[in-house]
Every structure is written in structure tokens, then in C-alpha cells.
Amino acid sequence: GPCRGNSVERKIYIPLNKTAPCVRLLNATHQIGCPEARSLSTASISGDTGVIHVVEKEEDLNWVLADGPHPPYMILLDGNLFNRKVLMQLKGTSRVSGLAVDIAKPSPPQGFSPGLKCPNEGFGVYSKDYGPQFANCNRTVWNPVGSGLSYEDFDFPIFLLEDANETQVIKQCYQDHNVPRDGSGPQYPLCAMQLFSHMHAVTSTVTCMRRSSLQSTFSINPEVVCDPLLDYNVWSTLQPINSSGKVEPEKEVIIVATRIDSHSFFWNIAPGAESAVSSFVTHLAAAEALHKASDIHLLQRNIMFTFFQGETFDYIGSSRMVYDMEKDVFPLRLENIHSFVELNQVALRNDSILWMHTDPVSRMNESVQEQVRNLLDVLSSSSAGANVTLQEVGFSQPLPPSSFQRFLRARHIPGVVLTDHQTAFQNRYYQSMYDTPENIRMQYPEGLSPDETLEYVTDTAKSLAEVATVVARALYRLAGGANNTSAIQADPKTVTRMLYGFLIKMNNSWFQSIIKPDLKEILGDVPQHYVAVSSPVNTTYLVQYVLANLTGTVVNLTKEECQNLQKTPYSEKEPYDYAWVQGSLDPNSTSRVPYCIRSTVRLSKALSPAFELRQWGSTEYSTWTESRWKEIRARIFLVASKELEIITLVVGIVILIVSLLATYFINAKADVLFTIPRNPGAVAY
């Protein structure tokens, strides 16, 4: 017959499904993030639990820190109070067991950046031996609103609540059970929250990598406690080169670079609209514009388009590429680099001004100075007729945090970094969850369908397309192009598609059409650009296939030929990469029209050399690792008073003892209690 069941757990707990945790990261000397294990009894192995208290203004903290009679408390914190001052008050007190942050909407007007005031300090080019007057941001503080919260170590879990409906459920539970009445504490039962985010790694990368290494050496079932942050760099060239060979020493290459990763306080919440996406989208648009030029095969110099991963964490991607070039395991050598152009944050320009930053130390060399001067002149003249004005930063100012600095550590290379800021960042939400499309002023009319939104050309897209046009024209001239550059033009439609895909919705019709069929699972809804420990991440794959689509050529090959070059008439050593992609939907059916794309796009490893060299305490290379964990989840429930819990326990123990005694005596008298009576008819005389 019909049966129905209902989980007891669901009657007790309400799970919170849309949350993002703060996790533990480690480097050579420190651990940062959450939660630090205080002791085994409170180390969050079985979750951290506390009575919920809503904090919407600073005065509400008094109840948590002093007045409340039911510690420890689990705080639901208004996003506008999520700052260094408040968190430092909570850090170290035993009255707080965890923190759930309600994201602020709109973004805090004063700005919010949990990053450092001097990003990547100590791993750039400036040190006591090279431009000591510029080291440690002595001359320019790049991120003045940086609070450094992301680099603190907290002894309780901190979660971000991403769903407004779940936040409202928590607040309603608090209103129903936890609000103090008439100046006295609330009565039981109380609404409580439990957060699970126990981290396995502790102390530093040196400690956790040594433990993992010992486990792997001596254990049949090793338990790894942390993993290096790693991924892949994406690169391609204007003129094809053999990726397994070496570029001739006399061949000059111009490197165009940008980063493709970002970060925030919470794990895998890294929208990076201004800090990463604006620059790599501009870079991709410039690459497309250049590839449309008719005479690129005649250019005197080659151009290499490079997208670095892991730059947020002490330049993982760029330091690895430099290392590979020095070790002669990359097609290019440092000696092949003619010049270096890097796109940094470029979306928040004031009066359409783009600033050109150079290194004052290397420019003291007369040869470098001459080449840098030529580079600046070409860039400035390429902006003629465009709605972009390029201006040079003062000679006495150092480079901002940039991948170019890692190349300068190895060799004096003429180079320029293009940004929207002259001194401090324009971006008030650097490395935070608020570095969203709204931060770079992306706006869409209401009522558009997803496909209409994908194709709608925003003012931001037009602005970035103008920057891409200037960069593409300058690169063409730097590479030796002699023709008129007016035909080199970045497409705002391409830019707006990329902004939508990388910032709003990855799972869109254009991205679906340009990736391999077996990669369609990577297209999540909300884009994030954290480097992570499993690779390649979604961003890397998508940059790879967007670049291939924009710069590659569709070739007439079957699926088998495209995926197995030995069966094609092309030489297997031909310097191209072939990919069989899904294609767009056939307008007359629900099936797709796949095709083979040929491009020069490649991946190269973005793993810090410190892990290749097993130098886990290195001060030369990035040593960032991410702790492993068992589970991450959150839930709320009603908790009874300690007295009721003790009474329940005592009653349960009494019932158990009575049951045991009853069972014992029944078993002892079983022969009497359960004897079968004799048959009265069977009598013996």
C-alpha cells in the first residue's frame, strides 16, 4: 500500500544551502583565514554551534561580548559592519563561536577591500637591492582602503550568506525565539546555528607540506592536509611557433600580459570585475582586432598574448613562466623579449585617461630608457582619434603591483603597465566580493531576456573596446607594421559578450558554442575567478576557448581528424592546436553544428617553482597552499536549555538502568515465568 516517510533530521534542522566559507590558506611563515583550532573540544571537528544574535549596529555587540546570558553566540552580522574594527573586537573572545555575514546591498559606499594596502609585497621587483626607496610601498600606497582582513587568522568560522531568503529565515527564527524581552534574556528554546568548516592544515606551508610528504612516503592511504594553489597560464602568438621547440635567438617577441584571477575574503567568491576581468577582456578584444589585420604574417616581430593565473597570490603564474624561460623549458627565452605591455585595472578611467607606468630603476640604463621612450611614444600616438588619452606617470613613481615586475627581477626589459589610476587604485573594492559588474558601471535595461542581455552593448563595453583598439594599434606598430592602423578596431559586441559571460552568467549561448562538448559542465551560473587547487579552473578553460574562437580559424576537418592529428593531411608538428567545439544551435532543430577550430592557443603550468624545488619556505617564490577539509555546511535549529538537556539525560539514564535491571531479573526468573505447564491428562500412578 502507499507509504510515506519523513526524516527526523529535517524536522530538527534547516540547512543553509547558499553559503561561502572563509577557509585556511598558508604560506611559508603564516596561516590565514578560518578557523584556527583552539582545542579539540572546540576545534569545529563536529561543527561550531552558538545561539544566534543579529548585529545590525555596533551597539548590538555589547550583548554578545558582555551582557548576553547564553554564550557562545553565533553572530548574524550586517554586511556594512563587516570591517576590521568589528572583527578585531570579536577575535579571541570565547563568547563568539562563529560569524554569518549578510552581504551588503548596495555595496558599502566608503569602499571595502580585505586585501593588503601593498599587494604582493616582497615578491615584486623592488627590494633593498633594487630600488629600495620604492620597496614596501614607501612611495605609493596602492590600496589605501585595504584592511588586510583576508590575511588575518581567525579562531572561529566565518560564512557569507548568499541567499537573501535564507538570511530572512535566520532573522525570523531570531525574532521568534532570541529577542531579549523587557531587558532580560530570552527564554528557551533558543534559535541556534551550527557551522562546519574544520580545516586540516595548520601553522604554515612548510609544516603542512612536510606532513603530507611524510604521509605519502610511509602510508598506504596517505592523508594529504594541504595543496598548492595552482592552475595554468594561457598563451598564444600572433605568428605560429612550435610549442615543443625553441624560438630562434634573433627572433624578437612582444609580450602582452594580464592576470585572470582574483580573490576575496570568502572561498571561491572572486568576481574580480575591475581587478581582473576588465583587463583580460580588453586583452582578448585586442588580440581579436590584431588577428584581423591582413599583413600580420609580414610583421618583423611576433606578439605573444599571455594570461597569467595565480597572480593575486604573489605572482604564481608569471614567476613560473620566468622560471621556465630561465630553465629553457619554454619556447621563448628571456632574451627573445623585445618589450612588455601589461594591462592592469582599466575600467574606471577618469576623463578617459589611461596611465602608463614604467620602472624608473631600469630606465636609468640608457638603452632601456631609449626603448621605453619609443614604447611610450607609440602608445600615445596610437590613441589619436580614439576616446582614450594616454598619459605618462611621473618618472619618480614605481610600477604598481604587476606581472611585469617578475620579469624585471630576471632581466631589464623595456615595458609599460597600463592602468586607470595614476597613484592609488580607483577600485575601492579590490579583492572583495563587491568587485562586481556594478563596480565597473555595467547597466542593462529592464526586461531583457538572457540572450538579449548577452548581446546588449553597454557603455562599459564600448569604453573597454576603445582601450583594446588603442592597444592593438600600438602593438601592430611596435611589431613593425607599416600600414594605416585605422582598420584595426576592437569589436564592442565581442567585449559585451565577454563581460556578460565572465561577470554575470557563464552558462550562456555563446560560451556554450565555443567549448568542447565534454567541458559543458564547467559552465556554472555565477562566474568566479579564484585560482584554487584543482586545475584547470573554469576561468582558464573559458579564456583558452574564447581566445581560440577570437583568433583561430575554422578548418574543414571531421571530428576524428580534428581530435587525432595523425589522420589528417597536416603535419603533426604543425605549430597549431586543434579543438572540436560544440558550435551553436541549428536554427531549425535542437541539435548543434560542431566544428574544428585551429589556433595557436596553449596552456603552460602555473605552479610556483617553490613546489617544483621543494623549497616550501622560499622567500623568492610564492608558497601559498590551501588547507583540505572534510565538509563545509551550515544549518539552524532550536536548542533547549542546559537544565532540560540534563534532565533529559538523567531520565534517559534512569530508564536505561531500570530497563537493564528488569531485563536481568526477568532473565534470572525465566524458568519460573516462562515454564510450560504440564498436561493434566498425563498422570502417572
XYZ file of C-alpha atoms in Angstrom:
685
model
C 0.000 0.000 0.000
C 1.001 3.684 -0.103
C 3.783 4.553 2.362
C 5.140 7.907 3.494
C 8.316 8.770 5.351
C 9.681 11.927 6.915
C 13.247 12.500 8.035
C 13.643 13.276 11.726
C 16.688 15.401 10.839
C 14.564 17.607 8.559
C 12.162 18.180 11.420
C 15.033 19.390 13.600
C 17.409 21.242 11.240
C 17.005 23.842 8.490
C 20.011 23.610 6.153
C 21.568 26.761 4.679
C 22.475 25.782 1.137
C 23.831 29.007 -0.354
C 26.816 29.959 1.762
C 30.507 30.599 1.147
C 33.067 29.898 3.869
C 36.277 31.550 4.882
C 38.922 28.814 4.530
C 42.507 28.472 5.664
C 45.401 29.432 3.396
C 49.059 29.080 4.319
C 52.396 30.403 3.110
C 55.995 29.898 4.167
C 55.545 31.622 7.523
C 51.850 32.062 8.340
C 48.365 30.664 8.254
C 45.453 32.945 7.410
C 41.700 32.569 7.177
C 39.372 30.440 9.310
C 39.054 28.659 11.617
C 42.102 28.196 13.811
C 41.733 25.118 16.011
C 41.516 26.310 19.630
C 41.361 22.854 21.189
C 39.939 19.500 20.240
C 36.772 20.206 22.201
C 36.079 23.384 20.261
C 38.047 22.787 17.082
C 34.998 22.538 14.859
C 35.560 18.855 14.056
C 31.854 18.284 14.728
C 30.843 21.857 13.909
C 30.806 25.120 15.838
C 27.468 25.900 17.493
C 26.092 29.029 19.131
C 22.912 30.938 19.913
C 22.102 33.364 17.100
C 22.306 37.099 17.744
C 21.638 39.625 14.978
C 24.074 42.554 14.929
C 22.873 45.457 12.774
C 24.709 48.268 14.599
C 27.841 48.370 16.705
C 25.867 48.773 19.958
C 24.412 45.291 19.402
C 27.881 43.840 20.025
C 27.586 44.603 23.757
C 25.049 41.793 24.164
C 27.433 39.332 22.515
C 30.617 40.443 24.246
C 29.306 41.169 27.750
C 25.577 41.192 28.552
C 24.119 38.109 26.889
C 23.456 35.201 29.301
C 23.703 32.388 26.717
C 27.218 32.335 25.246
C 28.770 31.294 22.950
C 26.980 33.318 20.289
C 26.743 32.834 16.553
C 26.553 36.356 15.103
C 24.493 37.304 12.067
C 26.402 40.422 11.027
C 25.134 43.170 8.756
C 27.454 43.480 5.745
C 28.138 47.145 6.428
C 29.679 46.168 9.799
C 31.964 43.546 8.267
C 35.166 45.517 8.779
C 38.466 45.280 10.601
C 37.346 47.238 13.667
C 34.421 44.909 14.406
C 36.239 41.653 13.614
C 39.190 42.547 15.801
C 36.757 43.018 18.711
C 35.363 39.540 18.118
C 38.711 37.846 17.575
C 39.996 35.950 20.598
C 36.857 36.045 22.750
C 35.345 32.761 23.893
C 31.860 34.298 23.757
C 31.789 34.079 19.936
C 31.619 30.698 18.198
C 31.126 31.890 14.634
C 30.012 34.582 12.234
C 27.491 34.643 9.376
C 27.756 37.744 7.173
C 24.758 39.193 5.375
C 26.137 40.724 2.184
C 25.548 44.490 1.987
C 23.288 45.774 -0.779
C 24.177 48.215 -2.188
C 27.943 47.898 -1.760
C 29.416 49.922 1.138
C 29.843 53.465 -0.250
C 33.080 54.021 1.673
C 34.634 51.049 -0.091
C 35.699 47.656 1.225
C 38.906 45.786 0.486
C 40.090 42.911 2.697
C 43.356 42.837 0.757
C 46.657 44.405 1.758
C 47.497 48.066 1.348
C 50.611 46.925 -0.520
C 49.552 43.855 -2.579
C 52.149 41.121 -3.213
C 54.621 42.942 -1.012
C 58.066 41.359 -1.051
C 57.570 39.372 -4.263
C 57.809 42.164 -6.826
C 60.974 43.710 -8.200
C 61.562 46.353 -5.520
C 63.715 45.340 -2.562
C 66.677 46.533 -0.523
C 68.860 45.618 -3.528
C 66.678 47.082 -6.306
C 65.027 50.459 -5.876
C 64.975 50.358 -2.057
C 63.238 53.732 -1.991
C 60.238 52.076 -3.682
C 60.156 48.857 -1.630
C 57.225 48.113 0.707
C 55.112 50.801 -0.995
C 57.261 53.526 0.583
C 56.496 55.918 -2.270
C 52.924 54.918 -3.178
C 50.278 53.065 -1.149
C 48.369 51.316 -3.940
C 45.353 50.054 -1.995
C 44.682 52.636 0.745
C 41.301 51.107 1.712
C 42.912 47.682 2.197
C 42.163 46.397 5.708
C 44.241 43.204 5.499
C 41.309 41.134 6.824
C 41.959 38.376 4.296
C 45.418 37.954 5.813
C 44.288 37.633 9.438
C 43.883 34.299 11.239
C 40.509 33.843 12.952
C 39.704 31.210 15.578
C 36.049 30.810 14.594
C 34.277 30.024 11.301
C 33.010 32.881 9.139
C 30.420 32.254 6.422
C 28.917 34.541 3.784
C 25.140 34.233 3.299
C 24.479 34.496 -0.436
C 20.705 33.955 -0.423
C 18.508 36.772 0.932
C 15.684 34.299 1.575
C 17.878 32.160 3.843
C 19.027 35.278 5.654
C 15.401 36.202 6.262
C 14.671 32.706 7.656
C 17.501 33.164 10.176
C 16.268 36.617 11.175
C 12.720 35.334 11.610
C 13.955 32.477 13.812
C 15.892 35.057 15.848
C 12.808 37.302 16.161
C 10.627 34.391 17.277
C 12.980 32.953 19.901
C 16.052 35.083 20.701
C 14.996 38.725 21.025
C 15.529 39.908 24.633
C 12.227 40.725 26.364
C 11.817 43.516 28.938
C 15.549 43.873 29.427
C 16.015 40.233 30.399
C 17.391 37.336 28.412
C 15.123 35.327 26.105
C 13.582 32.071 27.276
C 14.393 28.643 25.917
C 14.151 27.129 23.363
C 16.564 29.408 21.505
C 17.438 29.591 17.824
C 20.989 28.353 17.205
C 23.296 27.942 14.235
C 25.925 25.299 13.503
C 28.799 25.878 11.061
C 31.008 23.052 9.767
C 34.361 24.100 8.283
C 37.111 22.240 10.105
C 40.457 22.762 8.358
C 43.110 20.035 8.383
C 46.268 22.117 7.829
C 47.915 24.289 10.477
C 50.862 26.624 11.074
C 52.446 27.123 7.613
C 53.073 25.647 4.187
C 56.365 24.226 5.453
C 54.556 22.248 8.161
C 51.609 21.039 6.107
C 53.673 20.058 3.035
C 56.135 18.166 5.234
C 53.278 16.263 6.877
C 51.709 15.488 3.520
C 55.062 14.368 2.137
C 55.680 12.035 5.094
C 52.181 10.598 4.729
C 52.709 9.970 1.025
C 56.061 8.284 1.690
C 55.176 5.945 4.536
C 51.397 5.482 4.476
C 49.396 3.141 2.275
C 46.446 5.533 2.497
C 48.118 8.945 2.829
C 46.094 11.829 4.245
C 47.127 14.994 2.461
C 46.355 18.076 4.559
C 47.021 20.892 2.078
C 47.539 21.502 -1.643
C 49.495 24.174 -3.527
C 47.493 26.848 -5.311
C 47.986 26.033 -8.968
C 46.478 26.218 -12.421
C 47.587 27.013 -15.988
C 48.639 30.148 -17.826
C 47.007 30.690 -21.222
C 49.148 31.979 -24.079
C 49.137 32.280 -27.842
C 51.164 34.022 -30.528
C 50.221 36.195 -33.484
C 52.509 34.207 -35.760
C 52.561 30.458 -35.017
C 55.565 28.977 -33.237
C 56.365 25.369 -32.432
C 55.419 24.944 -28.773
C 57.738 21.940 -28.391
C 60.717 23.703 -29.984
C 62.627 26.908 -29.350
C 62.278 30.344 -30.892
C 65.451 31.415 -32.695
C 67.644 33.694 -30.548
C 67.432 36.549 -33.050
C 63.609 36.449 -33.208
C 62.046 39.248 -31.151
C 58.709 38.849 -29.374
C 56.490 41.464 -27.740
C 54.668 40.129 -24.687
C 51.199 41.430 -23.879
C 50.100 40.272 -20.441
C 47.305 40.397 -17.926
C 46.072 38.413 -14.917
C 42.919 36.286 -14.953
C 42.457 35.531 -11.242
C 41.036 37.430 -8.297
C 40.291 36.789 -4.629
C 38.067 37.849 -1.755
C 37.713 37.022 1.936
C 35.432 34.067 1.138
C 36.361 30.894 -0.702
C 35.506 30.870 -4.417
C 33.794 34.259 -4.214
C 36.002 36.284 -6.529
C 34.041 38.289 -9.128
C 37.090 40.482 -9.861
C 35.260 42.832 -12.262
C 37.817 45.636 -12.100
C 40.816 43.797 -10.646
C 40.914 41.086 -13.349
C 38.020 40.833 -15.813
C 38.193 44.364 -17.218
C 41.838 43.863 -18.186
C 41.721 40.342 -19.619
C 38.552 41.082 -21.603
C 40.311 44.126 -23.079
C 43.326 41.931 -23.805
C 41.170 39.338 -25.600
C 39.481 42.042 -27.675
C 42.867 43.482 -28.687
C 44.051 40.010 -29.743
C 40.969 39.591 -31.953
C 41.459 43.018 -33.540
C 45.109 42.289 -34.330
C 44.386 38.890 -35.871
C 42.008 40.565 -38.328
C 44.857 42.643 -39.794
C 45.743 41.389 -43.279
C 49.539 41.586 -43.036
C 50.290 40.037 -39.637
C 52.395 37.296 -41.264
C 54.729 40.011 -42.580
C 55.375 41.680 -39.235
C 59.009 41.923 -38.185
C 58.304 40.912 -34.590
C 55.937 38.308 -33.169
C 53.407 39.126 -30.443
C 52.625 36.791 -27.549
C 49.294 37.161 -25.747
C 49.706 35.927 -22.174
C 47.110 35.413 -19.440
C 48.619 34.672 -16.032
C 46.905 32.640 -13.298
C 47.516 32.971 -9.565
C 48.931 36.493 -9.713
C 46.902 37.518 -6.651
C 48.990 35.121 -4.568
C 52.496 36.523 -5.063
C 52.665 36.165 -8.851
C 52.338 32.381 -9.209
C 51.793 32.350 -12.984
C 54.333 34.955 -14.073
C 57.076 33.691 -11.747
C 56.597 30.186 -13.176
C 56.837 31.403 -16.777
C 60.020 33.337 -15.989
C 61.411 30.232 -14.248
C 60.596 28.054 -17.277
C 62.226 30.576 -19.617
C 65.365 30.621 -17.481
C 65.462 26.795 -17.379
C 64.974 26.642 -21.166
C 61.768 24.596 -20.940
C 59.557 27.233 -22.578
C 59.590 28.010 -26.330
C 60.718 31.574 -25.600
C 63.788 32.730 -23.731
C 64.035 35.977 -21.812
C 66.459 37.181 -24.476
C 63.691 36.950 -27.101
C 61.534 39.547 -25.309
C 61.639 42.843 -27.166
C 59.222 44.675 -24.871
C 56.435 44.066 -22.388
C 52.957 45.634 -22.325
C 50.666 44.799 -19.411
C 47.002 45.626 -18.993
C 46.092 46.124 -15.357
C 42.870 47.664 -13.980
C 41.436 49.726 -16.850
C 37.641 50.069 -16.428
C 37.386 53.040 -14.036
C 39.091 55.765 -16.060
C 38.643 59.409 -15.100
C 38.183 61.710 -18.126
C 39.099 58.752 -20.392
C 42.715 58.887 -19.189
C 44.819 55.736 -19.275
C 48.044 55.953 -17.289
C 51.360 54.495 -18.497
C 53.555 53.206 -15.649
C 57.221 52.343 -16.156
C 60.104 51.251 -13.944
C 62.331 54.205 -13.006
C 65.227 51.967 -11.933
C 65.735 50.079 -15.217
C 65.218 53.320 -17.161
C 68.460 54.634 -15.693
C 70.068 52.327 -18.241
C 70.432 54.401 -21.413
C 69.486 51.586 -23.783
C 66.388 50.653 -21.794
C 65.415 54.309 -21.459
C 65.537 54.743 -25.243
C 63.349 51.689 -25.849
C 60.864 52.675 -23.134
C 60.635 56.161 -24.609
C 59.815 54.673 -28.014
C 57.234 52.389 -26.406
C 55.513 55.321 -24.696
C 55.542 57.406 -27.868
C 53.975 54.628 -29.934
C 51.249 54.081 -27.340
C 50.490 57.800 -27.079
C 50.305 58.311 -30.833
C 48.088 55.228 -31.237
C 45.370 56.913 -29.193
C 44.913 59.665 -31.789
C 41.274 59.792 -32.834
C 40.159 57.474 -30.035
C 38.266 58.424 -26.911
C 41.282 57.435 -24.834
C 44.058 59.711 -23.632
C 47.334 58.106 -22.594
C 49.443 59.958 -20.067
C 52.798 59.054 -18.571
C 53.165 58.758 -14.817
C 55.972 60.734 -13.235
C 59.456 59.263 -13.604
C 59.884 59.067 -9.819
C 56.961 56.677 -9.288
C 57.465 52.888 -9.220
C 55.451 50.239 -11.021
C 52.115 49.211 -9.474
C 51.690 45.544 -8.478
C 52.048 43.775 -11.835
C 53.313 40.608 -13.523
C 55.913 42.735 -15.317
C 57.778 43.058 -12.020
C 58.604 39.317 -12.055
C 60.193 39.647 -15.493
C 62.187 42.683 -14.349
C 63.599 40.611 -11.483
C 65.221 38.393 -14.100
C 66.209 40.899 -16.798
C 65.987 44.603 -17.658
C 63.152 44.559 -20.184
C 61.535 47.686 -21.646
C 57.941 47.654 -20.548
C 54.839 49.588 -19.587
C 51.838 48.847 -17.377
C 48.547 50.453 -18.406
C 46.053 51.333 -15.646
C 43.134 53.622 -14.893
C 44.899 55.016 -11.808
C 47.834 57.393 -11.570
C 48.693 56.580 -7.974
C 46.319 54.690 -5.636
C 43.773 52.283 -7.142
C 40.495 53.732 -8.401
C 38.981 50.406 -7.356
C 37.507 50.770 -3.840
C 36.568 47.074 -3.736
C 39.896 45.488 -4.666
C 39.945 41.748 -3.840
C 36.453 41.767 -2.358
C 33.024 40.273 -3.053
C 31.848 43.752 -4.047
C 34.109 43.972 -7.126
C 31.065 43.179 -9.246
C 29.624 44.357 -12.602
C 28.065 47.297 -10.758
C 31.542 48.398 -9.684
C 32.549 48.946 -13.326
C 29.183 50.576 -14.103
C 27.673 47.793 -16.177
C 23.973 48.526 -16.602
C 21.252 46.828 -18.641
C 17.672 47.901 -19.426
C 14.986 46.003 -17.553
C 13.005 43.235 -19.223
C 15.750 41.809 -21.440
C 15.942 38.056 -21.980
C 19.286 36.296 -21.263
C 20.204 36.251 -24.970
C 19.228 39.903 -25.372
C 21.336 40.816 -22.335
C 24.259 38.864 -23.816
C 24.112 40.974 -26.994
C 23.306 44.353 -25.419
C 26.307 46.668 -25.847
C 26.856 48.533 -22.566
C 28.774 51.782 -22.154
C 31.406 49.802 -20.251
C 31.881 47.506 -23.253
C 32.265 50.496 -25.581
C 34.822 52.059 -23.243
C 36.917 48.886 -22.957
C 36.711 48.326 -26.730
C 38.283 51.763 -27.198
C 41.167 50.776 -24.908
C 41.560 47.474 -26.803
C 41.673 49.364 -30.109
C 44.467 51.646 -28.891
C 46.466 48.696 -27.530
C 46.026 46.667 -30.731
C 47.158 49.554 -32.927
C 50.174 50.218 -30.733
C 51.177 46.548 -30.785
C 50.869 46.462 -34.566
C 53.274 49.395 -34.878
C 55.667 48.000 -32.257
C 55.788 44.736 -34.204
C 56.908 46.626 -37.323
C 53.574 47.173 -39.072
C 53.737 49.914 -41.673
C 50.158 50.103 -42.922
C 47.498 52.500 -41.704
C 46.097 51.301 -38.398
C 42.629 52.794 -38.767
C 41.261 49.415 -39.887
C 42.386 47.791 -36.626
C 39.311 48.110 -34.473
C 38.128 46.136 -31.420
C 34.516 44.976 -31.578
C 32.269 46.289 -28.738
C 29.862 43.381 -29.378
C 32.613 40.897 -28.586
C 33.555 42.858 -25.471
C 29.962 42.986 -24.198
C 29.567 39.224 -24.721
C 32.722 38.555 -22.740
C 31.738 40.896 -19.907
C 28.360 39.174 -19.626
C 29.917 35.703 -19.678
C 32.776 36.385 -17.266
C 30.798 38.558 -14.835
C 27.106 37.694 -14.959
C 26.365 34.262 -16.437
C 28.908 31.774 -17.715
C 26.218 29.374 -18.916
C 25.185 31.436 -21.945
C 24.610 30.543 -25.581
C 27.919 31.980 -26.832
C 30.130 30.211 -24.290
C 28.187 27.009 -24.939
C 29.017 27.225 -28.631
C 32.792 27.695 -28.323
C 33.805 24.962 -25.852
C 34.356 21.240 -26.231
C 31.294 19.034 -25.634
C 32.969 17.284 -22.687
C 33.548 20.646 -20.940
C 29.943 21.861 -20.870
C 29.742 21.048 -17.139
C 32.144 23.905 -16.336
C 29.540 26.493 -17.280
C 28.139 27.445 -13.895
C 25.765 30.331 -13.437
C 27.763 32.776 -11.300
C 31.332 33.371 -12.546
C 34.189 33.250 -10.021
C 37.893 33.736 -10.709
C 39.714 32.173 -7.752
C 42.817 30.179 -8.746
C 42.009 27.141 -6.484
C 43.907 23.844 -6.225
C 42.177 21.763 -8.908
C 43.071 22.711 -12.437
C 42.277 23.997 -14.932
C 39.554 26.090 -13.309
C 36.535 27.350 -15.264
C 38.109 30.741 -15.995
C 41.209 29.169 -17.515
C 39.211 26.892 -19.799
C 36.971 29.734 -20.928
C 39.821 32.189 -21.586
C 41.510 29.418 -23.587
C 38.473 28.758 -25.790
C 37.406 32.393 -26.116
C 40.931 33.238 -27.274
C 40.880 30.305 -29.717
C 37.496 31.407 -31.053
C 38.556 35.041 -31.489
C 41.968 34.378 -33.033
C 41.680 30.916 -34.586
C 40.471 29.589 -37.924
C 37.665 27.137 -38.649
C 39.120 24.207 -40.641
C 37.290 21.603 -42.666
C 38.105 18.501 -40.634
C 35.936 15.715 -39.291
C 35.663 15.088 -35.563
C 38.061 12.130 -35.770
C 40.609 14.097 -37.796
C 40.377 17.123 -35.501
C 40.923 15.036 -32.380
C 43.622 12.802 -33.894
C 46.078 14.789 -35.989
C 47.833 11.654 -37.271
C 44.797 11.043 -39.511
C 44.924 14.488 -41.110
C 46.873 15.680 -44.155
C 48.503 18.278 -41.883
C 51.903 17.613 -40.394
C 51.645 16.553 -36.743
C 54.438 19.007 -35.990
C 52.455 21.896 -37.382
C 52.518 24.635 -34.713
C 48.781 24.726 -34.056
C 46.300 23.385 -31.566
C 43.056 21.834 -32.810
C 39.806 21.720 -30.838
C 36.442 20.178 -31.698
C 33.860 22.557 -30.222
C 30.089 22.289 -29.763
C 29.035 25.036 -32.146
C 25.806 26.994 -31.995
C 22.317 25.536 -32.149
C 20.902 24.791 -35.575
C 18.015 27.266 -36.006
C 15.832 24.513 -37.480
C 16.437 21.926 -34.756
C 17.634 21.394 -31.192
C 20.972 19.912 -32.252
C 24.263 21.797 -32.509
C 26.534 22.303 -35.506
C 30.036 21.417 -34.204
C 33.247 22.380 -35.978
C 37.036 22.204 -35.687
C 38.936 25.328 -34.675
C 42.676 25.736 -35.316
C 44.605 28.219 -33.190
C 47.960 28.927 -31.562
C 46.473 28.885 -28.041
C 48.398 26.842 -25.468
C 48.432 26.199 -21.736
C 51.532 26.261 -19.541
C 51.796 25.267 -15.910
C 51.092 27.913 -13.259
C 52.549 26.150 -10.230
C 55.041 28.067 -8.121
C 58.637 26.908 -8.652
C 58.899 26.604 -4.852
C 56.938 23.331 -5.070
C 58.967 22.016 -8.009
C 62.121 22.706 -5.991
C 60.512 21.503 -2.722
C 61.580 24.819 -1.163
C 58.417 25.289 0.881
C 59.943 28.087 2.945
C 61.059 30.088 -0.101
C 61.114 33.879 0.003
C 61.832 34.047 -3.744
C 58.682 32.322 -4.988
C 55.057 32.088 -3.894
C 54.404 29.351 -1.312
C 50.625 29.609 -0.947
C 48.670 26.457 -0.168
C 45.042 25.759 0.670
C 44.018 23.521 3.560
C 41.886 20.480 2.912
C 38.636 19.959 4.778
C 36.078 17.216 5.285
C 32.840 19.125 4.844
C 31.519 22.649 4.660
C 27.896 23.292 5.556
C 25.637 25.356 7.797
C 22.262 24.824 9.485
C 19.964 26.331 12.111
C 17.820 24.640 14.762
C 16.214 25.181 18.166
C 18.319 24.376 21.218
C 16.919 23.541 24.660
C 18.196 24.877 27.979
C 21.083 23.146 29.746
C 18.737 22.223 32.594
C 16.307 20.495 30.227
C 19.175 18.743 28.475
C 20.491 17.473 31.859
C 17.010 16.360 32.959
C 16.529 14.552 29.638
C 19.901 12.880 30.030
C 19.228 11.841 33.631
C 15.768 10.489 32.780
C 17.256 8.596 29.876
C 19.939 7.086 32.120
C 17.332 6.129 34.751
C 15.150 4.450 32.120
C 18.212 2.612 30.798
C 19.171 1.360 34.289
C 15.589 0.305 35.035
C 15.423 -1.491 31.694
C 18.698 -3.308 32.391
C 17.573 -4.347 35.898
C 14.205 -5.503 34.605
C 15.886 -7.485 31.851
C 18.300 -9.058 34.351
C 15.580 -10.200 36.794
C 13.305 -11.426 34.020
C 16.174 -13.425 32.581
C 17.090 -14.796 36.045
C 13.499 -15.988 36.702
C 12.845 -17.072 33.156
C 12.423 -20.746 34.198
C 9.628 -19.718 36.555
C 7.997 -17.039 34.422
C 8.091 -18.923 31.166
C 7.731 -22.630 32.308
C 5.240 -24.570 30.151
C 2.562 -26.119 32.463
C 2.256 -29.943 32.491
C -0.517 -31.688 30.599
C -3.127 -32.614 33.291
C -4.163 -35.746 31.337
C -0.789 -37.340 31.641
C -0.927 -38.564 35.259
C 1.224 -41.482 36.468
C 0.088 -43.816 39.287
